[in-house]
PDB file of C-alpha atoms in Angstrom:
ATOM      1  CA  MET E   1       0.000   0.000   0.000  1.00 72.00           C
ATOM      2  CA  ARG E   2       1.437   3.356  -1.073  1.00 84.00           C
ATOM      3  CA  ARG E   3       0.695   6.574   0.849  1.00 83.00           C
ATOM      4  CA  ILE E   4       1.628  10.070  -0.363  1.00 91.00           C
ATOM      5  CA  ILE E   5       2.150  13.031   1.991  1.00 91.00           C
ATOM      6  CA  GLN E   6       2.593  16.611   0.748  1.00 91.00           C
ATOM      7  CA  VAL E   7       4.648  18.757   3.153  1.00 92.00           C
ATOM      8  CA  THR E   8       3.165  22.201   3.822  1.00 91.00           C
ATOM      9  CA  GLU E   9       4.842  25.366   5.141  1.00 90.00           C
ATOM     10  CA  THR E  10       3.332  24.610   8.546  1.00 87.00           C
ATOM     11  CA  ASP E  11       5.014  21.207   8.691  1.00 88.00           C
ATOM     12  CA  SER E  12       8.365  22.369   7.314  1.00 91.00           C
ATOM     13  CA  GLY E  13      11.278  21.685   9.669  1.00 92.00           C
ATOM     14  CA  GLN E  14       9.623  18.768  11.484  1.00 90.00           C
ATOM     15  CA  ARG E  15      11.350  15.423  11.673  1.00 92.00           C
ATOM     16  CA  ILE E  16       9.817  13.281   8.972  1.00 92.00           C
ATOM     17  CA  ASP E  17       9.186  10.296  11.247  1.00 89.00           C
ATOM     18  CA  LYS E  18       7.208  12.525  13.625  1.00 86.00           C
ATOM     19  CA  LEU E  19       5.290  14.167  10.777  1.00 88.00           C
ATOM     20  CA  LEU E  20       4.342  10.814   9.270  1.00 87.00           C
ATOM     21  CA  SER E  21       3.163   9.463  12.628  1.00 80.00           C
ATOM     22  CA  GLN E  22       0.791  12.449  12.781  1.00 78.00           C
ATOM     23  CA  GLN E  23      -0.369  12.146   9.188  1.00 81.00           C
ATOM     24  CA  LEU E  24      -0.671   8.357   9.228  1.00 79.00           C
ATOM     25  CA  PRO E  25      -2.240   7.488  12.618  1.00 65.00           C
ATOM     26  CA  GLU E  26      -2.446   3.809  11.673  1.00 65.00           C
ATOM     27  CA  LEU E  27       1.367   3.672  11.969  1.00 73.00           C
ATOM     28  CA  THR E  28       3.349   4.248  15.146  1.00 70.00           C
ATOM     29  CA  ARG E  29       6.498   6.354  15.027  1.00 76.00           C
ATOM     30  CA  SER E  30       8.528   3.232  15.742  1.00 74.00           C
ATOM     31  CA  ALA E  31       6.894   1.441  12.780  1.00 77.00           C
ATOM     32  CA  ILE E  32       7.653   4.415  10.527  1.00 86.00           C
ATOM     33  CA  GLN E  33      11.301   4.387  11.625  1.00 85.00           C
ATOM     34  CA  HIS E  34      11.522   0.701  10.716  1.00 81.00           C
ATOM     35  CA  LEU E  35      10.044   1.490   7.281  1.00 88.00           C
ATOM     36  CA  MET E  36      12.668   4.221   6.854  1.00 89.00           C
ATOM     37  CA  GLN E  37      15.447   1.791   7.726  1.00 87.00           C
ATOM     38  CA  ASP E  38      14.067  -0.589   5.078  1.00 85.00           C
ATOM     39  CA  GLY E  39      14.038   2.140   2.420  1.00 90.00           C
ATOM     40  CA  CYS E  40      10.242   2.274   2.257  1.00 91.00           C
ATOM     41  CA  VAL E  41      10.023   6.050   2.842  1.00 93.00           C
ATOM     42  CA  THR E  42      11.246   8.145  -0.101  1.00 94.00           C
ATOM     43  CA  ILE E  43      11.326  11.683  -1.483  1.00 93.00           C
ATOM     44  CA  GLY E  44      11.878  11.811  -5.237  1.00 90.00           C
ATOM     45  CA  GLU E  45      12.652   8.086  -5.223  1.00 87.00           C
ATOM     46  CA  GLN E  46      15.504   8.666  -2.743  1.00 90.00           C
ATOM     47  CA  PRO E  47      15.292   6.846   0.630  1.00 92.00           C
ATOM     48  CA  VAL E  48      14.780   9.146   3.603  1.00 92.00           C
ATOM     49  CA  LYS E  49      17.199   8.940   6.519  1.00 88.00           C
ATOM     50  CA  LYS E  50      15.827   8.278   9.992  1.00 81.00           C
ATOM     51  CA  ASN E  51      16.599  11.759  11.361  1.00 86.00           C
ATOM     52  CA  ALA E  52      15.715  13.720   8.209  1.00 91.00           C
ATOM     53  CA  LYS E  53      13.565  16.853   8.426  1.00 93.00           C
ATOM     54  CA  ALA E  54      10.747  17.821   6.093  1.00 92.00           C
ATOM     55  CA  ALA E  55      10.832  20.832   3.790  1.00 92.00           C
ATOM     56  CA  ALA E  56       7.841  22.648   2.326  1.00 92.00           C
ATOM     57  CA  GLY E  57       6.946  21.174  -1.049  1.00 92.00           C
ATOM     58  CA  ASP E  58       8.418  17.733  -0.341  1.00 93.00           C
ATOM     59  CA  VAL E  59       6.308  14.843  -1.571  1.00 93.00           C
ATOM     60  CA  ILE E  60       6.891  11.899   0.748  1.00 93.00           C
ATOM     61  CA  ALA E  61       6.015   8.413  -0.474  1.00 92.00           C
ATOM     62  CA  VAL E  62       5.482   5.666   2.094  1.00 92.00           C
ATOM     63  CA  GLU E  63       5.310   2.038   1.005  1.00 89.00           C
ATOM     64  CA  VAL E  64       3.524   0.030   3.696  1.00 81.00           C
ATOM     65  CA  PRO E  65       3.973  -3.738   3.165  1.00 75.00           C
ATOM     66  CA  GLU E  66       0.874  -5.868   3.381  1.00 67.00           C
ATOM     67  CA  PRO E  67       0.722  -7.855   6.650  1.00 58.00           C
ATOM     68  CA  LYS E  68       2.190 -11.320   6.262  1.00 58.00           C
ATOM     69  CA  GLU E  69      -0.083 -14.269   6.737  1.00 54.00           C
ATOM     70  CA  VAL E  70       0.196 -15.470  10.318  1.00 55.00           C
ATOM     71  CA  SER E  71       1.838 -18.886  10.539  1.00 70.00           C
ATOM     72  CA  ILE E  72       1.729 -19.492  14.287  1.00 80.00           C
ATOM     73  CA  GLU E  73       0.403 -22.739  15.698  1.00 86.00           C
ATOM     74  CA  PRO E  74      -2.431 -22.110  18.166  1.00 90.00           C
ATOM     75  CA  GLU E  75      -1.848 -23.924  21.458  1.00 93.00           C
ATOM     76  CA  ASN E  76      -4.347 -24.683  24.184  1.00 95.00           C
ATOM     77  CA  ILE E  77      -2.433 -22.993  26.990  1.00 95.00           C
ATOM     78  CA  PRO E  78      -4.439 -21.645  29.958  1.00 95.00           C
ATOM     79  CA  LEU E  79      -4.609 -17.851  30.183  1.00 96.00           C
ATOM     80  CA  ASP E  80      -5.241 -15.715  33.245  1.00 97.00           C
ATOM     81  CA  ILE E  81      -7.662 -13.267  31.619  1.00 97.00           C
ATOM     82  CA  VAL E  82      -8.251 -10.104  33.632  1.00 98.00           C
ATOM     83  CA  TYR E  83     -10.577  -8.454  31.114  1.00 98.00           C
ATOM     84  CA  GLU E  84     -11.875  -9.137  27.617  1.00 97.00           C
ATOM     85  CA  ASP E  85     -14.294  -7.604  25.119  1.00 96.00           C
ATOM     86  CA  GLU E  86     -14.480  -7.515  21.325  1.00 95.00           C
ATOM     87  CA  ASP E  87     -11.653  -4.982  21.061  1.00 95.00           C
ATOM     88  CA  ILE E  88      -9.046  -5.801  23.725  1.00 96.00           C
ATOM     89  CA  ILE E  89      -7.960  -8.569  26.043  1.00 97.00           C
ATOM     90  CA  VAL E  90      -5.899  -7.975  29.202  1.00 98.00           C
ATOM     91  CA  VAL E  91      -3.937 -10.955  30.507  1.00 97.00           C
ATOM     92  CA  ASN E  92      -1.825 -11.592  33.587  1.00 98.00           C
ATOM     93  CA  LYS E  93       1.260 -13.299  32.144  1.00 97.00           C
ATOM     94  CA  PRO E  94       2.978 -15.825  34.400  1.00 96.00           C
ATOM     95  CA  LYS E  95       6.700 -15.778  35.115  1.00 95.00           C
ATOM     96  CA  GLY E  96       8.560 -17.962  32.623  1.00 94.00           C
ATOM     97  CA  MET E  97       6.272 -17.409  29.612  1.00 95.00           C
ATOM     98  CA  VAL E  98       7.709 -15.757  26.502  1.00 93.00           C
ATOM     99  CA  VAL E  99       5.380 -13.178  24.933  1.00 92.00           C
ATOM    100  CA  HIS E 100       5.884 -13.935  21.239  1.00 85.00           C
ATOM    101  CA  PRO E 101       7.631 -16.608  19.158  1.00 82.00           C
ATOM    102  CA  ALA E 102      11.315 -16.106  18.436  1.00 77.00           C
ATOM    103  CA  PRO E 103      14.319 -18.328  17.736  1.00 73.00           C
ATOM    104  CA  GLY E 104      14.516 -20.842  20.564  1.00 77.00           C
ATOM    105  CA  ASN E 105      10.925 -20.180  21.625  1.00 79.00           C
ATOM    106  CA  TRP E 106       8.631 -21.050  18.729  1.00 82.00           C
ATOM    107  CA  SER E 107       5.967 -22.630  20.953  1.00 89.00           C
ATOM    108  CA  GLY E 108       4.497 -22.205  24.408  1.00 92.00           C
ATOM    109  CA  THR E 109       4.348 -18.421  24.073  1.00 93.00           C
ATOM    110  CA  LEU E 110       1.601 -15.998  24.959  1.00 94.00           C
ATOM    111  CA  VAL E 111       0.918 -15.464  21.254  1.00 91.00           C
ATOM    112  CA  ASN E 112       0.438 -19.218  20.738  1.00 92.00           C
ATOM    113  CA  ALA E 113      -2.082 -19.196  23.582  1.00 94.00           C
ATOM    114  CA  LEU E 114      -3.851 -16.104  22.237  1.00 93.00           C
ATOM    115  CA  MET E 115      -4.120 -17.629  18.761  1.00 90.00           C
ATOM    116  CA  TYR E 116      -5.985 -20.569  20.282  1.00 91.00           C
ATOM    117  CA  HIS E 117      -8.191 -18.422  22.523  1.00 92.00           C
ATOM    118  CA  CYS E 118      -9.002 -15.628  20.048  1.00 90.00           C
ATOM    119  CA  GLY E 119      -8.780 -17.391  16.702  1.00 83.00           C
ATOM    120  CA  ASP E 120      -8.720 -14.773  13.934  1.00 78.00           C
ATOM    121  CA  SER E 121      -9.691 -11.959  16.333  1.00 81.00           C
ATOM    122  CA  LEU E 122      -6.250 -10.391  16.735  1.00 84.00           C
ATOM    123  CA  SER E 123      -4.778  -7.344  15.018  1.00 79.00           C
ATOM    124  CA  GLY E 124      -2.200  -7.971  12.300  1.00 74.00           C
ATOM    125  CA  ILE E 125      -0.303  -4.698  12.489  1.00 65.00           C
ATOM    126  CA  ASN E 126       2.861  -6.178  13.963  1.00 63.00           C
ATOM    127  CA  GLY E 127       3.171  -8.715  11.186  1.00 63.00           C
ATOM    128  CA  GLU E 128       3.844 -12.407  11.175  1.00 59.00           C
ATOM    129  CA  ILE E 129       5.035 -13.311  14.661  1.00 60.00           C
ATOM    130  CA  ARG E 130       3.377 -10.721  16.900  1.00 68.00           C
ATOM    131  CA  PRO E 131      -0.363 -10.597  16.144  1.00 80.00           C
ATOM    132  CA  GLY E 132      -2.175  -8.348  18.610  1.00 87.00           C
ATOM    133  CA  ILE E 133       0.930  -7.536  20.637  1.00 89.00           C
ATOM    134  CA  VAL E 134       1.132  -3.823  21.458  1.00 89.00           C
ATOM    135  CA  HIS E 135       3.798  -4.006  24.184  1.00 89.00           C
ATOM    136  CA  ARG E 136       5.616  -6.829  25.926  1.00 88.00           C
ATOM    137  CA  ILE E 137       7.273  -7.820  29.166  1.00 93.00           C
ATOM    138  CA  ASP E 138      10.283 -10.070  29.651  1.00 93.00           C
ATOM    139  CA  LYS E 139       9.985 -13.833  29.915  1.00 94.00           C
ATOM    140  CA  ASP E 140      10.729 -13.893  33.646  1.00 95.00           C
ATOM    141  CA  THR E 141       8.690 -10.791  34.480  1.00 97.00           C
ATOM    142  CA  SER E 142       5.110 -11.537  35.461  1.00 97.00           C
ATOM    143  CA  GLY E 143       2.085  -9.314  35.091  1.00 98.00           C
ATOM    144  CA  LEU E 144      -0.309  -7.390  32.889  1.00 98.00           C
ATOM    145  CA  LEU E 145      -0.344  -6.943  29.134  1.00 96.00           C
ATOM    146  CA  VAL E 146      -3.078  -5.564  26.900  1.00 96.00           C
ATOM    147  CA  VAL E 147      -3.557  -7.241  23.517  1.00 94.00           C
ATOM    148  CA  ALA E 148      -5.420  -5.720  20.563  1.00 93.00           C
ATOM    149  CA  LYS E 149      -8.134  -7.802  18.901  1.00 92.00           C
ATOM    150  CA  ASN E 150      -8.429  -5.559  15.845  1.00 90.00           C
ATOM    151  CA  ASP E 151      -6.330  -2.989  13.995  1.00 85.00           C
ATOM    152  CA  ARG E 152      -8.338  -0.009  15.256  1.00 88.00           C
ATOM    153  CA  ALA E 153      -7.664  -1.010  18.854  1.00 91.00           C
ATOM    154  CA  HIS E 154      -3.992  -1.666  18.081  1.00 90.00           C
ATOM    155  CA  GLN E 155      -3.480   1.786  16.586  1.00 84.00           C
ATOM    156  CA  SER E 156      -5.089   3.498  19.565  1.00 90.00           C
ATOM    157  CA  LEU E 157      -3.185   1.499  22.179  1.00 92.00           C
ATOM    158  CA  ALA E 158       0.140   1.920  20.387  1.00 86.00           C
ATOM    159  CA  GLU E 159      -0.415   5.665  20.262  1.00 86.00           C
ATOM    160  CA  GLN E 160      -1.249   5.768  23.988  1.00 90.00           C
ATOM    161  CA  ILE E 161       2.001   3.989  24.805  1.00 87.00           C
ATOM    162  CA  GLN E 162       3.964   6.263  22.462  1.00 79.00           C
ATOM    163  CA  VAL E 163       2.625   9.484  24.037  1.00 82.00           C
ATOM    164  CA  HIS E 164       2.812   8.056  27.583  1.00 85.00           C
ATOM    165  CA  SER E 165      -0.929   8.251  28.291  1.00 90.00           C
ATOM    166  CA  ALA E 166      -1.068   4.530  29.082  1.00 92.00           C
ATOM    167  CA  GLY E 167       0.218   3.920  32.607  1.00 93.00           C
ATOM    168  CA  ARG E 168       2.346   0.863  33.425  1.00 94.00           C
ATOM    169  CA  ARG E 169       3.397   0.306  37.018  1.00 97.00           C
ATOM    170  CA  TYR E 170       5.687  -2.428  38.281  1.00 98.00           C
ATOM    171  CA  PHE E 171       6.765  -3.831  41.640  1.00 98.00           C
ATOM    172  CA  ALA E 172      10.205  -5.247  42.432  1.00 98.00           C
ATOM    173  CA  VAL E 173      12.502  -6.203  45.290  1.00 98.00           C
ATOM    174  CA  VAL E 174      16.004  -4.779  44.880  1.00 97.00           C
ATOM    175  CA  TYR E 175      19.334  -5.072  46.636  1.00 96.00           C
ATOM    176  CA  GLY E 176      20.178  -2.263  49.017  1.00 95.00           C
ATOM    177  CA  CYS E 177      18.229   0.857  49.943  1.00 93.00           C
ATOM    178  CA  PRO E 178      18.026   3.856  47.579  1.00 94.00           C
ATOM    179  CA  ARG E 179      18.786   7.167  49.275  1.00 90.00           C
ATOM    180  CA  GLU E 180      15.611   8.869  48.088  1.00 93.00           C
ATOM    181  CA  GLU E 181      12.093   7.613  48.831  1.00 95.00           C
ATOM    182  CA  ASN E 182      10.905   8.899  45.437  1.00 97.00           C
ATOM    183  CA  GLY E 183      12.899   9.704  42.347  1.00 96.00           C
ATOM    184  CA  THR E 184      13.393   9.553  38.604  1.00 97.00           C
ATOM    185  CA  ILE E 185      16.098   7.787  36.649  1.00 97.00           C
ATOM    186  CA  GLN E 186      16.698   9.388  33.256  1.00 97.00           C
ATOM    187  CA  ALA E 187      19.486   7.581  31.455  1.00 97.00           C
ATOM    188  CA  PRO E 188      19.671   6.509  27.775  1.00 95.00           C
ATOM    189  CA  ILE E 189      19.642   2.795  26.993  1.00 94.00           C
ATOM    190  CA  ALA E 190      21.252   0.945  24.082  1.00 92.00           C
ATOM    191  CA  ARG E 191      22.424  -2.562  23.252  1.00 90.00           C
ATOM    192  CA  HIS E 192      25.476  -3.570  25.308  1.00 92.00           C
ATOM    193  CA  PRO E 193      28.600  -3.128  23.146  1.00 90.00           C
ATOM    194  CA  VAL E 194      30.050  -6.519  24.128  1.00 90.00           C
ATOM    195  CA  ASP E 195      27.288  -8.765  25.476  1.00 91.00           C
ATOM    196  CA  ARG E 196      24.504  -8.660  22.872  1.00 83.00           C
ATOM    197  CA  LYS E 197      22.028 -10.309  25.255  1.00 88.00           C
ATOM    198  CA  LYS E 198      22.184  -7.272  27.513  1.00 93.00           C
ATOM    199  CA  MET E 199      21.222  -3.618  27.373  1.00 94.00           C
ATOM    200  CA  ALA E 200      23.233  -0.839  29.026  1.00 96.00           C
ATOM    201  CA  VAL E 201      23.118   2.838  29.908  1.00 97.00           C
ATOM    202  CA  LEU E 202      25.120   4.416  27.094  1.00 94.00           C
ATOM    203  CA  ALA E 203      25.517   7.921  25.713  1.00 93.00           C
ATOM    204  CA  GLY E 204      23.675   8.123  22.418  1.00 87.00           C
ATOM    205  CA  GLY E 205      21.176   5.435  23.421  1.00 89.00           C
ATOM    206  CA  ARG E 206      17.409   5.848  23.299  1.00 88.00           C
ATOM    207  CA  GLU E 207      15.821   8.075  25.926  1.00 91.00           C
ATOM    208  CA  ALA E 208      14.648   6.076  28.938  1.00 93.00           C
ATOM    209  CA  ILE E 209      12.796   7.456  31.966  1.00 95.00           C
ATOM    210  CA  THR E 210      11.802   5.451  35.048  1.00 97.00           C
ATOM    211  CA  HIS E 211       9.992   6.939  38.049  1.00 97.00           C
ATOM    212  CA  TYR E 212      10.300   5.053  41.342  1.00 98.00           C
ATOM    213  CA  GLN E 213       8.825   4.976  44.829  1.00 98.00           C
ATOM    214  CA  VAL E 214      10.115   3.102  47.880  1.00 97.00           C
ATOM    215  CA  LEU E 215       7.364   1.046  49.542  1.00 97.00           C
ATOM    216  CA  GLU E 216       9.166  -0.955  52.260  1.00 95.00           C
ATOM    217  CA  HIS E 217      12.741  -1.061  53.571  1.00 93.00           C
ATOM    218  CA  TYR E 218      14.359  -4.220  54.937  1.00 93.00           C
ATOM    219  CA  GLN E 219      17.909  -4.812  56.073  1.00 90.00           C
ATOM    220  CA  GLY E 220      19.745  -4.837  52.761  1.00 92.00           C
ATOM    221  CA  TYR E 221      16.671  -4.968  50.522  1.00 95.00           C
ATOM    222  CA  THR E 222      13.848  -2.699  49.359  1.00 97.00           C
ATOM    223  CA  LEU E 223      10.378  -3.241  47.925  1.00 98.00           C
ATOM    224  CA  MET E 224       9.809  -0.629  45.210  1.00 98.00           C
ATOM    225  CA  LYS E 225       7.153   0.561  42.782  1.00 98.00           C
ATOM    226  CA  PHE E 226       8.005   1.879  39.316  1.00 98.00           C
ATOM    227  CA  ARG E 227       6.180   3.882  36.673  1.00 96.00           C
ATOM    228  CA  LEU E 228       7.509   3.727  33.148  1.00 93.00           C
ATOM    229  CA  GLU E 229       7.496   6.850  31.043  1.00 90.00           C
ATOM    230  CA  THR E 230       9.290   5.063  28.204  1.00 88.00           C
ATOM    231  CA  GLY E 231       9.391   1.367  27.379  1.00 87.00           C
ATOM    232  CA  ARG E 232      12.909   0.299  26.487  1.00 90.00           C
ATOM    233  CA  THR E 233      14.054  -3.314  26.580  1.00 91.00           C
ATOM    234  CA  HIS E 234      14.923  -4.341  30.163  1.00 96.00           C
ATOM    235  CA  GLN E 235      14.433  -0.712  31.216  1.00 97.00           C
ATOM    236  CA  ILE E 236      13.750  -1.116  34.940  1.00 98.00           C
ATOM    237  CA  ARG E 237      16.359  -3.857  35.271  1.00 98.00           C
ATOM    238  CA  VAL E 238      19.035  -1.760  33.533  1.00 98.00           C
ATOM    239  CA  HIS E 239      18.219   1.438  35.394  1.00 98.00           C
ATOM    240  CA  MET E 240      18.234  -0.188  38.826  1.00 98.00           C
ATOM    241  CA  ALA E 241      21.529  -1.943  38.151  1.00 97.00           C
ATOM    242  CA  HIS E 242      22.904   1.362  36.879  1.00 97.00           C
ATOM    243  CA  ILE E 243      22.237   3.095  40.215  1.00 97.00           C
ATOM    244  CA  GLY E 244      23.623   0.174  42.192  1.00 97.00           C
ATOM    245  CA  HIS E 245      20.382  -1.545  43.222  1.00 98.00           C
ATOM    246  CA  PRO E 246      19.785  -4.496  40.880  1.00 97.00           C
ATOM    247  CA  ILE E 247      16.621  -6.549  41.171  1.00 98.00           C
ATOM    248  CA  ILE E 248      17.043  -9.768  43.141  1.00 97.00           C
ATOM    249  CA  GLY E 249      17.068 -12.884  40.990  1.00 96.00           C
ATOM    250  CA  ASP E 250      18.112 -10.985  37.862  1.00 96.00           C
ATOM    251  CA  PRO E 251      20.499 -13.271  35.951  1.00 93.00           C
ATOM    252  CA  LEU E 252      21.744 -10.546  33.572  1.00 95.00           C
ATOM    253  CA  TYR E 253      22.090  -7.446  35.705  1.00 97.00           C
ATOM    254  CA  GLY E 254      22.325  -8.791  39.250  1.00 94.00           C
ATOM    255  CA  PRO E 255      25.312 -10.249  41.106  1.00 93.00           C
ATOM    256  CA  ALA E 256      26.854 -13.458  39.795  1.00 86.00           C
ATOM    257  CA  LYS E 257      25.931 -15.271  43.014  1.00 86.00           C
ATOM    258  CA  ASP E 258      22.279 -14.765  43.960  1.00 84.00           C
ATOM    259  CA  LYS E 259      21.102 -16.699  47.004  1.00 85.00           C
ATOM    260  CA  TRP E 260      17.419 -16.294  46.136  1.00 89.00           C
ATOM    261  CA  LYS E 261      17.433 -18.861  43.281  1.00 85.00           C
ATOM    262  CA  LEU E 262      14.255 -17.395  41.775  1.00 90.00           C
ATOM    263  CA  GLN E 263      14.916 -18.410  38.159  1.00 88.00           C
ATOM    264  CA  GLY E 264      14.484 -14.834  37.032  1.00 93.00           C
ATOM    265  CA  GLN E 265      14.056 -11.333  38.378  1.00 97.00           C
ATOM    266  CA  CYS E 266      11.567 -10.487  41.137  1.00 97.00           C
ATOM    267  CA  LEU E 267       9.617  -8.025  38.969  1.00 98.00           C
ATOM    268  CA  HIS E 268       5.854  -7.856  38.456  1.00 98.00           C
ATOM    269  CA  ALA E 269       3.751  -5.635  36.169  1.00 98.00           C
ATOM    270  CA  GLY E 270       0.994  -5.086  38.695  1.00 98.00           C
ATOM    271  CA  GLU E 271      -0.993  -2.140  37.306  1.00 98.00           C
ATOM    272  CA  LEU E 272      -2.061  -1.121  33.816  1.00 97.00           C
ATOM    273  CA  GLU E 273      -4.064   2.004  33.052  1.00 97.00           C
ATOM    274  CA  LEU E 274      -5.374   2.902  29.606  1.00 97.00           C
ATOM    275  CA  THR E 275      -8.184   4.512  27.657  1.00 97.00           C
ATOM    276  CA  HIS E 276     -10.440   2.011  25.914  1.00 97.00           C
ATOM    277  CA  PRO E 277      -9.754   2.384  22.175  1.00 94.00           C
ATOM    278  CA  VAL E 278     -13.444   2.397  21.233  1.00 94.00           C
ATOM    279  CA  THR E 279     -15.520   3.561  24.209  1.00 95.00           C
ATOM    280  CA  GLY E 280     -13.013   6.155  25.448  1.00 96.00           C
ATOM    281  CA  GLU E 281     -13.448   4.906  29.029  1.00 97.00           C
ATOM    282  CA  ARG E 282     -10.428   5.248  31.295  1.00 98.00           C
ATOM    283  CA  MET E 283      -9.669   1.786  32.713  1.00 98.00           C
ATOM    284  CA  LEU E 284      -7.400   0.541  35.506  1.00 98.00           C
ATOM    285  CA  PHE E 285      -6.405  -3.113  35.758  1.00 98.00           C
ATOM    286  CA  GLU E 286      -4.556  -4.686  38.673  1.00 98.00           C
ATOM    287  CA  ALA E 287      -2.875  -8.065  39.143  1.00 98.00           C
ATOM    288  CA  PRO E 288      -1.955  -9.223  42.653  1.00 97.00           C
ATOM    289  CA  LEU E 289       1.640 -10.116  43.431  1.00 97.00           C
ATOM    290  CA  PRO E 290       2.283 -13.729  42.369  1.00 96.00           C
ATOM    291  CA  GLU E 291       3.019 -16.466  44.890  1.00 96.00           C
ATOM    292  CA  TYR E 292       6.811 -16.441  44.401  1.00 95.00           C
ATOM    293  CA  PHE E 293       6.891 -12.688  45.031  1.00 97.00           C
ATOM    294  CA  GLU E 294       4.786 -12.941  48.202  1.00 97.00           C
ATOM    295  CA  LYS E 295       7.093 -15.675  49.522  1.00 95.00           C
ATOM    296  CA  VAL E 296      10.101 -13.392  49.043  1.00 95.00           C
ATOM    297  CA  LEU E 297       8.371 -10.596  50.946  1.00 96.00           C
ATOM    298  CA  GLN E 298       7.327 -12.924  53.741  1.00 95.00           C
ATOM    299  CA  LYS E 299      10.872 -14.172  54.128  1.00 93.00           C
ATOM    300  CA  LEU E 300      12.249 -10.641  54.213  1.00 94.00           C
ATOM    301  CA  ARG E 301       9.692  -9.513  56.778  1.00 92.00           C
ATOM    302  CA  ASN E 302      10.330 -12.556  58.974  1.00 91.00           C
ATOM    303  CA  GLN E 303      14.137 -12.576  58.781  1.00 85.00           C
ATOM    304  CA  TYR E 304      15.022  -8.922  58.440  1.00 74.00           C
ATOM    305  CA  GLY E 305      11.948  -6.918  59.410  1.00 69.00           C
ATOM    306  CA  GLN E 306      11.065  -3.500  58.082  1.00 71.00           C
ATOM    307  CA  VAL E 307      13.513  -0.669  58.717  1.00 62.00           C
TER     308      VAL E 307
END
């Protein structure tokens, strides 16, 4: 599908990716940037660079590939459904479940389960291996995700996440005790230059902002609540390790020897707030702390007590 955008005097000087995300609401800014990288955004048949700015009179052509036919095997995997209607489904993902198929995890994922549960009622905007997926959480992070059941819902939810009007709040137990009870970590995140499985705080990385609140202090540990303003890969895990308070159980960013043996970080996406893409209703969803998380807290309270 080919879309043509004529740049006016009013729009002159804007970054093209931002302009296109405004002119083509069915595409997120991230999706447009991927199209630019693939040479699908052109001016005068010349590919547009990712950081290019528009000039009055430019005629921008955008080639949007047709969604690939989904080739995922539906699997009858139980889902903890928090809410569902004809437009969205909110699920409480368990620790250990991968969100979407990828090399090494082609089955047993949330998408496999959703394909079985929803059939053809999932948006196709994210292409072949991520039908309906608007945002994701790590394999060993538990908690809430919203999934789009049609393209209209997907576009609205993606836009809410992009402009930070969708609220995502997490809970975690970290090593040590941050000095401030409330604070903000603003540090850019990029792929680690040596270990490609990891992310890192690096100059020139993508903007990443995490707001935090201390809930309970223990001797050597802290229960914390986080609100994401951006959604970078491993964002909370990277930011907390960066300030010297990694999440317990974190195999990538925590200490090499972790006595908790949790098989993954103690991190839970406990609250999700969004505007319904069709009704416009503001909605808040909550998922209680999972059993493994409660056991950690009980042990801390019994052995160390609150400070």
